[in-house]
């Protein structure tokens, strides 16, 4: 049998691509050497959100007295917290398997290797199969980045993967890297009582966010007694009695029970047979693709982390759809104008489009509007008044170039902002849309009004 396509990698890019090819009438095979759902479902997005849901429940109990509800001191059963997380993951993995079966996608468990364009070898369960195909999609994702001097051992010096599997709450945790992953784990374990220290080489935490957002989040962390050391580089980490000791380049020494390495990710492009197939790679090892997700080799596509556009699950899924549609004869191109990103801290952070600084760096005239959740009735009713919405516009055309949110349910609110950026709405047009009251979304409307100084409540 010759497949219309073989998809290598069953994460949020790969399984979506496989299903869409099948929906369009193609015969498709999906190969995955580990668990369906990839890093996102098994070791990333979903398990962290399950743990965050648990600490959010804990926060609700701890703050219940402010709402007139008397409760006893809450007790965390961390084994049950972890058990529920595993149940959520297993349910979603089973759901993907159901979808593959429903759409008649052939699933092969094993390690895939490209033997030649149109030929994929799958080694698994003690046997090797050879799949013939007209096209293939590489969607093998990425893994946590490690630096040898940091001494990763999987027990006291760990990555996000081990941090998700801990059976006991550590008394103290040194987090190396204050990006999205580092900040989310600071929120999770800090909320559970762990003493958190974060070391970040950049001048600020969450350095890719709008400066106003990163500054506010840094202030919030400090209020929660999280120690943050920016402009700090760790020279080495060693094991000592009771945990680890980290030596910074300035000579300072830090101790903790465990160290979490969260300094980025490396691409899973090794041992795939890419060079033999003639697939071109970039300077950082990324697979080079055009806006139709095609590589330089006819019939070979690549999506997700391995192309290094955005290392986000929802971008991988969107790229998977584009690759699938091109494979099935429908011309489609990726559009990266409006890519939302979220950080699940407390409060949440979400952004889309350009930051104020990026607009300035491009030499464009910029105008911003901001609205604080402290002036939003729904937020105050929830006891979640910390944070704001910031709308960034082109000063002459009024077009919305970016929206940045720190506050309650920011990850949900960003959807409307993403649509506004995608469709090129102006601040005046967004402000003119009637928003239901009382809702958190009114903060977005008022921030848009404030671009012109016309917010009623701000």
Coordinates of N, CA and C in Angstrom, one line a residue, residues 7 48 64 151 189-190 221 295 317 321 329 350 364 439:
X7 N 2.8 10.6 8.6 CA 3.2 11.7 9.5 C 4.0 11.1 10.6
X48 N 0.8 20.4 33.3 CA 1.0 21.6 34.0 C -0.3 22.3 34.4
X64 N -11.0 32.0 51.0 CA -12.5 31.9 51.2 C -13.0 32.8 52.3
X151 N 24.8 19.9 35.3 CA 24.9 18.6 36.0 C 23.5 17.9 36.1
X189 N 4.8 25.3 42.3 CA 5.4 24.9 43.6 C 5.5 26.0 44.7
X190 N 5.6 27.2 44.2 CA 5.5 28.3 45.2 C 4.2 28.3 45.9
X221 N 5.5 38.4 41.8 CA 6.3 37.2 42.3 C 7.0 37.7 43.6
X295 N 9.4 21.5 2.7 CA 10.8 21.6 2.7 C 11.4 21.8 1.3
X317 N -0.4 22.9 15.5 CA -1.7 22.4 15.0 C -2.1 23.1 13.7
X321 N -2.5 21.7 9.8 CA -3.7 21.8 8.9 C -3.2 22.3 7.5
X329 N -3.9 18.8 -2.1 CA -4.2 19.6 -3.3 C -4.9 20.9 -3.1
X350 N -1.3 36.9 28.8 CA -1.5 36.5 27.5 C -1.2 37.7 26.6
X364 N 8.0 52.7 13.7 CA 6.5 53.1 13.5 C 6.1 54.0 14.7
X439 N -18.4 41.9 32.7 CA -17.5 40.9 32.3 C -16.1 41.4 32.3

